[in-house]
mmCIF file of N, CA and C in Angstrom:
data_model
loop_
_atom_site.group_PDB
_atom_site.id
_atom_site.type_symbol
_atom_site.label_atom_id
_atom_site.label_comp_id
_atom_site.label_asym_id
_atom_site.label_seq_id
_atom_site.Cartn_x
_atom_site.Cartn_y
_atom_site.Cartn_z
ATOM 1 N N UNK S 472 9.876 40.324 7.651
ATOM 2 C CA UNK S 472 10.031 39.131 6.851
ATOM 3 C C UNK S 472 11.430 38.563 7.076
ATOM 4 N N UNK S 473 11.262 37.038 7.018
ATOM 5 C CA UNK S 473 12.587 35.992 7.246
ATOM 6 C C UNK S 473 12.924 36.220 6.398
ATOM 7 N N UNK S 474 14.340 35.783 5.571
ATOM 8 C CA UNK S 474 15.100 35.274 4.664
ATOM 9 C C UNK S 474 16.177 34.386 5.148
ATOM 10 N N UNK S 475 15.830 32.990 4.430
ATOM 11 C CA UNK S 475 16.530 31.902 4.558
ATOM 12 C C UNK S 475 17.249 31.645 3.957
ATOM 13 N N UNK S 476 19.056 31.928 4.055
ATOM 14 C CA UNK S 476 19.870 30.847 2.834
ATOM 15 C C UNK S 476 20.031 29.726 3.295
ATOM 16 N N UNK S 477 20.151 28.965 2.249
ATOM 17 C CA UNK S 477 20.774 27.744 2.076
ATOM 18 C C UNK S 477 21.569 27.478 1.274
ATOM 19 N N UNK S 478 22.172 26.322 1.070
ATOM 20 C CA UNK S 478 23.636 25.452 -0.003
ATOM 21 C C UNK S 478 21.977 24.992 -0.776
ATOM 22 N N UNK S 479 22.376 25.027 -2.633
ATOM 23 C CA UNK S 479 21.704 24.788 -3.313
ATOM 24 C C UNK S 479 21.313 22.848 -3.109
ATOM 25 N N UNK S 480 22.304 22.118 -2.931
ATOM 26 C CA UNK S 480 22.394 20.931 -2.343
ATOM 27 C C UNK S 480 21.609 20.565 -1.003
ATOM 28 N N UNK S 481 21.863 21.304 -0.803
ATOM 29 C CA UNK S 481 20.660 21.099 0.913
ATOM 30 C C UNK S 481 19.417 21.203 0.556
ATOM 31 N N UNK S 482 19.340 22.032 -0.267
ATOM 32 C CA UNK S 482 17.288 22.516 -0.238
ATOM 33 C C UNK S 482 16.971 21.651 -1.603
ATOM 34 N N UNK S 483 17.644 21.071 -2.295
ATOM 35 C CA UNK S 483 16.796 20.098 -3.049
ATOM 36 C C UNK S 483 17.126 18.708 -2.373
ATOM 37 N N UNK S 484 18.020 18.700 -1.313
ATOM 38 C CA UNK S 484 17.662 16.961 -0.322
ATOM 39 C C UNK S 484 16.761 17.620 0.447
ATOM 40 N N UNK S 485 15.986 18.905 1.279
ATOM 41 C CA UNK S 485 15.266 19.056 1.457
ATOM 42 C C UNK S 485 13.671 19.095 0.891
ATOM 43 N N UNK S 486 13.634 19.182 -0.174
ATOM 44 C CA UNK S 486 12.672 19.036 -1.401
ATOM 45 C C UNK S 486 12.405 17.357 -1.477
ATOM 46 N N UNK S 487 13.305 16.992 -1.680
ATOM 47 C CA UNK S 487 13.119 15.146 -1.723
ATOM 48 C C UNK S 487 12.619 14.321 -0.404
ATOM 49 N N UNK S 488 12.705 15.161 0.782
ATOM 50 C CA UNK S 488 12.698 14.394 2.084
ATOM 51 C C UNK S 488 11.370 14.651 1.971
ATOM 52 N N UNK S 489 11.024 15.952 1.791
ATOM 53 C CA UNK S 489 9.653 16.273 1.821
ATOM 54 C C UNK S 489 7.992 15.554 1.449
ATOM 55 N N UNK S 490 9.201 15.098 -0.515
ATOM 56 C CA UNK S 490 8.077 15.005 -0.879
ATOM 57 C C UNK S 490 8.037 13.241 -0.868
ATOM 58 N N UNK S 491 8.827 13.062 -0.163
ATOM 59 C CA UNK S 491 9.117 11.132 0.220
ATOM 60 C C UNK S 491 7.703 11.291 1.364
ATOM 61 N N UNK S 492 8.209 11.728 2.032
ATOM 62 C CA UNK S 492 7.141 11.820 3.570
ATOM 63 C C UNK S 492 5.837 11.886 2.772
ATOM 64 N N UNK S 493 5.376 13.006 1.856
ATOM 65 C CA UNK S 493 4.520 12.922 1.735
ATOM 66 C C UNK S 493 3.572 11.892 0.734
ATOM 67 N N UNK S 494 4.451 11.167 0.236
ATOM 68 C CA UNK S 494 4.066 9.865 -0.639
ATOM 69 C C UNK S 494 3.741 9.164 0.507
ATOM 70 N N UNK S 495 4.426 8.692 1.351
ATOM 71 C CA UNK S 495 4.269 7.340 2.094
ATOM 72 C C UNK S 495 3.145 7.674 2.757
ATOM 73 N N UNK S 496 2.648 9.035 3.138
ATOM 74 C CA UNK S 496 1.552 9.355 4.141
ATOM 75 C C UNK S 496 0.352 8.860 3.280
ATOM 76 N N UNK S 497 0.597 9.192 2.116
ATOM 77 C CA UNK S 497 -0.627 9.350 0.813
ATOM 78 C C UNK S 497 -0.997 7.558 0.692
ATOM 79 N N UNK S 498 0.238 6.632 1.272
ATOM 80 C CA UNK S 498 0.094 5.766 0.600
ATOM 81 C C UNK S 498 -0.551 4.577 2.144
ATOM 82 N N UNK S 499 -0.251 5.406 3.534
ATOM 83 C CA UNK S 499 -0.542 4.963 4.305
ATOM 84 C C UNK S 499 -1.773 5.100 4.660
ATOM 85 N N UNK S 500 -2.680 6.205 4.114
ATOM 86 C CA UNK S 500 -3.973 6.669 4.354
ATOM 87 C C UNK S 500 -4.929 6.012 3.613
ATOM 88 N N UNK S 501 -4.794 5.351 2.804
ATOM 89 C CA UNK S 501 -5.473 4.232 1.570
ATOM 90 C C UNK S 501 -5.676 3.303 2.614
ATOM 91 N N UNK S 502 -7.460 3.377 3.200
ATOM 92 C CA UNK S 502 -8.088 2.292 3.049
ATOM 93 C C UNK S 502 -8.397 1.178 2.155
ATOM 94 N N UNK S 503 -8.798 1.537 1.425
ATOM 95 C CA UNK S 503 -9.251 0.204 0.445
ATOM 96 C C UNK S 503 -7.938 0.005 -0.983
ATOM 97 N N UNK S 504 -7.942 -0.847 -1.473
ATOM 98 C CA UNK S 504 -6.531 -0.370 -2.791
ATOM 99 C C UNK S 504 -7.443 -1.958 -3.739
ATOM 100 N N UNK S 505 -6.774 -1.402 -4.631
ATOM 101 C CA UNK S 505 -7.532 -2.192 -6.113
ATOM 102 C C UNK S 505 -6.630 -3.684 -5.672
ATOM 103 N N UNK S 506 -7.405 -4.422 -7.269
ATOM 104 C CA UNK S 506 -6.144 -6.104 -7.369
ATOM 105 C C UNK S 506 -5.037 -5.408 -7.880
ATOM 106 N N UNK S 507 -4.952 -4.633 -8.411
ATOM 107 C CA UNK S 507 -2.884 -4.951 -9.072
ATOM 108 C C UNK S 507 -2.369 -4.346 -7.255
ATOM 109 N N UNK S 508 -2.781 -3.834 -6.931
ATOM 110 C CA UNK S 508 -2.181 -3.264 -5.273
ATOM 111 C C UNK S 508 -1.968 -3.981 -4.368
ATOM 112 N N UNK S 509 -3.253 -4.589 -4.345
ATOM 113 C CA UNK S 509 -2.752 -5.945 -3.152
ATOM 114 C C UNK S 509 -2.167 -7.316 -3.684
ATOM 115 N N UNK S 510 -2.194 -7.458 -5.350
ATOM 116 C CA UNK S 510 -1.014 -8.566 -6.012
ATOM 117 C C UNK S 510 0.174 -7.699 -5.340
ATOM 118 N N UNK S 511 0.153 -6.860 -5.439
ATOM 119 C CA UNK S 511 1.877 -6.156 -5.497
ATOM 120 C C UNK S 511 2.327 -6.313 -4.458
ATOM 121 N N UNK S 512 1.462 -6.037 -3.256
ATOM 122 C CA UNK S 512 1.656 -6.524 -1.727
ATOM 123 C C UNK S 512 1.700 -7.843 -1.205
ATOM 124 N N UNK S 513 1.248 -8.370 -2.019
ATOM 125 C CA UNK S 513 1.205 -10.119 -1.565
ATOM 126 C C UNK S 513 1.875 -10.558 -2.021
ATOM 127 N N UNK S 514 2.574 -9.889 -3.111
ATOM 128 C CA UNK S 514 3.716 -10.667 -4.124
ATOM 129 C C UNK S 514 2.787 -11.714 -4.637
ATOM 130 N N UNK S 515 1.621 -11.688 -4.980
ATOM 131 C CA UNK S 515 0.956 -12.707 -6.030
ATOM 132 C C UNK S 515 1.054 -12.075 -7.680
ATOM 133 N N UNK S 516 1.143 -13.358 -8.706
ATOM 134 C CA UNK S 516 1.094 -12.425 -9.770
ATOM 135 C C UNK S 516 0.012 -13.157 -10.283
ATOM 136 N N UNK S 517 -0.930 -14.240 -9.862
ATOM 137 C CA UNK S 517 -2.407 -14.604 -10.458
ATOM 138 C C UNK S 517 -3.429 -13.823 -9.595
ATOM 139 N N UNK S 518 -3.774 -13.434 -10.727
ATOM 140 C CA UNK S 518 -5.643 -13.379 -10.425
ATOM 141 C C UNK S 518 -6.567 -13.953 -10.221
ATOM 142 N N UNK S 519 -6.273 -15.820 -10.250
ATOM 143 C CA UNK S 519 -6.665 -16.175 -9.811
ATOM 144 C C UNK S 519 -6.467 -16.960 -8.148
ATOM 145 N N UNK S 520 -5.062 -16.377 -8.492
ATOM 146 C CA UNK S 520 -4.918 -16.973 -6.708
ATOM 147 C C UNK S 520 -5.471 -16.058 -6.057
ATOM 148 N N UNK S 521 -5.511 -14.434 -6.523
ATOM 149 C CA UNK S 521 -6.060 -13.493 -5.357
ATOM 150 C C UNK S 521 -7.945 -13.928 -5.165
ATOM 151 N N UNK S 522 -8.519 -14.436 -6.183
ATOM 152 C CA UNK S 522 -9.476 -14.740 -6.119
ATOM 153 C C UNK S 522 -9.827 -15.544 -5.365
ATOM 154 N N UNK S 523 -8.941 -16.540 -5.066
ATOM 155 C CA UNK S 523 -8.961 -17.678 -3.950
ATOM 156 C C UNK S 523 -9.017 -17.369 -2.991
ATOM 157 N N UNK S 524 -8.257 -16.508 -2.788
ATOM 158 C CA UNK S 524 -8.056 -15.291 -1.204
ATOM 159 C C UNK S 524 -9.251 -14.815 -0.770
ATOM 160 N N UNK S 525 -10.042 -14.193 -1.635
ATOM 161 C CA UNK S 525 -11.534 -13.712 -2.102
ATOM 162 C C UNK S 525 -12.377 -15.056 -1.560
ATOM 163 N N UNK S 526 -12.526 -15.988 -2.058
ATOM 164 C CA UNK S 526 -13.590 -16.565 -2.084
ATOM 165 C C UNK S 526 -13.278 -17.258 -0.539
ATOM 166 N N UNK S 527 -11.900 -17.865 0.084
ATOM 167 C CA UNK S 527 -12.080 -18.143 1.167
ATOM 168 C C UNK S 527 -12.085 -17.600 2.352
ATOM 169 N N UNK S 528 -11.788 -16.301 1.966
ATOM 170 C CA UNK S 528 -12.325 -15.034 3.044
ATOM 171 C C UNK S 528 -11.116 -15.110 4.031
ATOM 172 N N UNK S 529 -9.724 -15.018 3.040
ATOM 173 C CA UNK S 529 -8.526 -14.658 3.893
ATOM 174 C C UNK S 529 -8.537 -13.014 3.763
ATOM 175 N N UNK S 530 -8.965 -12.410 2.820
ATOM 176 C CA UNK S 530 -8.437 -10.977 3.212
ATOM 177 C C UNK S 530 -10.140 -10.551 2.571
ATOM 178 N N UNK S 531 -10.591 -9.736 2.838
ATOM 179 C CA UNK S 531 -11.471 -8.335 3.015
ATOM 180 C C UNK S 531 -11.570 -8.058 1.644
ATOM 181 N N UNK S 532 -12.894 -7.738 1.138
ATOM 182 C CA UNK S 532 -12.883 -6.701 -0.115
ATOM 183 C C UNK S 532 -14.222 -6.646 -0.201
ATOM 184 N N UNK S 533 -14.809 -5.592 -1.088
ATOM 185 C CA UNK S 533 -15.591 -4.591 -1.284
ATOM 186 C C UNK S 533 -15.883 -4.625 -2.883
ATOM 187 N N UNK S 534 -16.974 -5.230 -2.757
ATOM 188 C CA UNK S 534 -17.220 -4.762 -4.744
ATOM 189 C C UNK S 534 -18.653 -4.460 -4.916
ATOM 190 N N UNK S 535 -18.706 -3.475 -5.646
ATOM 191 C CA UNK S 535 -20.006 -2.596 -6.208
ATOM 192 C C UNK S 535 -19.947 -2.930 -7.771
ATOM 193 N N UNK S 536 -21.150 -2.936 -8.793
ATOM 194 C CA UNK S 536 -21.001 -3.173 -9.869
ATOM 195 C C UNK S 536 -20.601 -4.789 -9.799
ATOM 196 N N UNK S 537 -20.342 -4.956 -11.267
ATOM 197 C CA UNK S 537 -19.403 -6.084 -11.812
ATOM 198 C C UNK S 537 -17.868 -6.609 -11.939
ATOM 199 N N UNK S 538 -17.979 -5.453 -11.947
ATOM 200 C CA UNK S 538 -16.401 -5.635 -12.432
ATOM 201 C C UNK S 538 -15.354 -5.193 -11.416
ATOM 202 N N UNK S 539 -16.043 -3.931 -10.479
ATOM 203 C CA UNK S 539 -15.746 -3.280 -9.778
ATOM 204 C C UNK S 539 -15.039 -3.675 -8.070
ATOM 205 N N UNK S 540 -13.632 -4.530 -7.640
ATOM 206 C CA UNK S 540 -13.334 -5.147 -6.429
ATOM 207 C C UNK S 540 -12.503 -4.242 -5.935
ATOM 208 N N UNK S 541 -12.573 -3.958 -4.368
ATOM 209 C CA UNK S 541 -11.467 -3.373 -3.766
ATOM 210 C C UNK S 541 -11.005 -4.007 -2.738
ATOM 211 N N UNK S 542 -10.351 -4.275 -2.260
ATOM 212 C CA UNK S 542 -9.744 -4.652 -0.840
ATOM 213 C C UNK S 542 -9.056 -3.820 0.120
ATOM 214 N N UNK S 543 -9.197 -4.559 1.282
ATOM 215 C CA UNK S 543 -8.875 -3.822 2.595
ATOM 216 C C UNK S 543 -7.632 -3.744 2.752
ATOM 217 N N UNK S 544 -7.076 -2.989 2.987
ATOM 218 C CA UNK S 544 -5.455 -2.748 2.620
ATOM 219 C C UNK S 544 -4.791 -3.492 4.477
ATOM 220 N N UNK S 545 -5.526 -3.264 5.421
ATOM 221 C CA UNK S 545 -5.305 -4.152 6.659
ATOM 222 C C UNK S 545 -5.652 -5.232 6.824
ATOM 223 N N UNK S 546 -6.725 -5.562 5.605
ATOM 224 C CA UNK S 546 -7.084 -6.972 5.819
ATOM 225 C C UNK S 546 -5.705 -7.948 5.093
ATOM 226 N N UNK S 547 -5.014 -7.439 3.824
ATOM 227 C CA UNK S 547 -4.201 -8.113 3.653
ATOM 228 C C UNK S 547 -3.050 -7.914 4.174
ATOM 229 N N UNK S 548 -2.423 -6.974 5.134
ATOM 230 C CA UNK S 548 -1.521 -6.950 6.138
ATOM 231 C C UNK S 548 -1.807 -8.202 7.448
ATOM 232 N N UNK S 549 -2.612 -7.971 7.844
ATOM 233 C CA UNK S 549 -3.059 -9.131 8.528
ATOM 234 C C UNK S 549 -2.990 -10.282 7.809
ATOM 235 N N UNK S 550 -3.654 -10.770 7.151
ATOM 236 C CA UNK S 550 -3.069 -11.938 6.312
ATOM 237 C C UNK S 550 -1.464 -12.588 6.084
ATOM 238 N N UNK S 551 -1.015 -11.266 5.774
ATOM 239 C CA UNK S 551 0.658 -11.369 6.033
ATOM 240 C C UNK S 551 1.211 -11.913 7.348
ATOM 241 N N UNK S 552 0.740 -11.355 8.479
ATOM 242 C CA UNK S 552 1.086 -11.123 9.460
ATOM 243 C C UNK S 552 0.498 -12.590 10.208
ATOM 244 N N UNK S 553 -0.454 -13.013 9.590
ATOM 245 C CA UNK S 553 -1.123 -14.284 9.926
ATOM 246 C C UNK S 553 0.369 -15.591 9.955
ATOM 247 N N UNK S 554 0.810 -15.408 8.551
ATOM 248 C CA UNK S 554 1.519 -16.213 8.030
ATOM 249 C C UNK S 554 3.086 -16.098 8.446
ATOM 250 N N UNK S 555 3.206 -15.395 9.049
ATOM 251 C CA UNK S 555 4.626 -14.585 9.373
ATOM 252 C C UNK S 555 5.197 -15.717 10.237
ATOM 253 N N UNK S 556 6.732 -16.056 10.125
ATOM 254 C CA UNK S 556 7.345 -17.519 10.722
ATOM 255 C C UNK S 556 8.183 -16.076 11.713
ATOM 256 N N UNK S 557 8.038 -16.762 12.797
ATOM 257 C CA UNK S 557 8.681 -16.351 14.409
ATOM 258 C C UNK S 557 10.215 -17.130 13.855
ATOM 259 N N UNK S 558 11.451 -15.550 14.247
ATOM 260 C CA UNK S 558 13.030 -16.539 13.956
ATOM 261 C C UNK S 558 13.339 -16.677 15.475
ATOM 262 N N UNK S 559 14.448 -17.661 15.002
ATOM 263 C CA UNK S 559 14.713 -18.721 16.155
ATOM 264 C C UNK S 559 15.776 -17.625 17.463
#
């Protein structure tokens, strides 16, 4: 068996790097993400503008039930990316 020291300072910025990586992975693996997710990404704060988005078929979504909408988390990257101004 190993035994590893470390500076108490090192292994909790090691602890934090860790568990950063593993958020962003968690957050990169999300196919589909609800409306407050893709408001948050679009920087929209109506529901009904995202609806507009919806109905003219700028970004992707998925609804089962009534109430129930999801969207494509690349469809509204693309959308972004649609709109994106080229600098000079």
């Amino acid at each position: 068996m190993n035994v590893i020291c470390m500076e108490e300072n090192a292994f909790y910025e090691l602890i934090e790097t860790v568990v950063k990586r593993l958020q962003e992975k968690q957050v990169q693996d999300k196919l589909w993400i609800s409306g407050e997710e893709v408001m948050k990404l679009l920087h929209i704060k109506s529901k009904s503008t995202l609806q507009i988005l919806r109905d003219t078929g700028e970004i992707r979504y998925s609804q089962y039930g009534t109430r129930i909408i999801l969207y494509e988390k690349a469809s509204a990257l693309e959308f972004l990316e649609r709109y994106a101004c080229e600098t000079f």
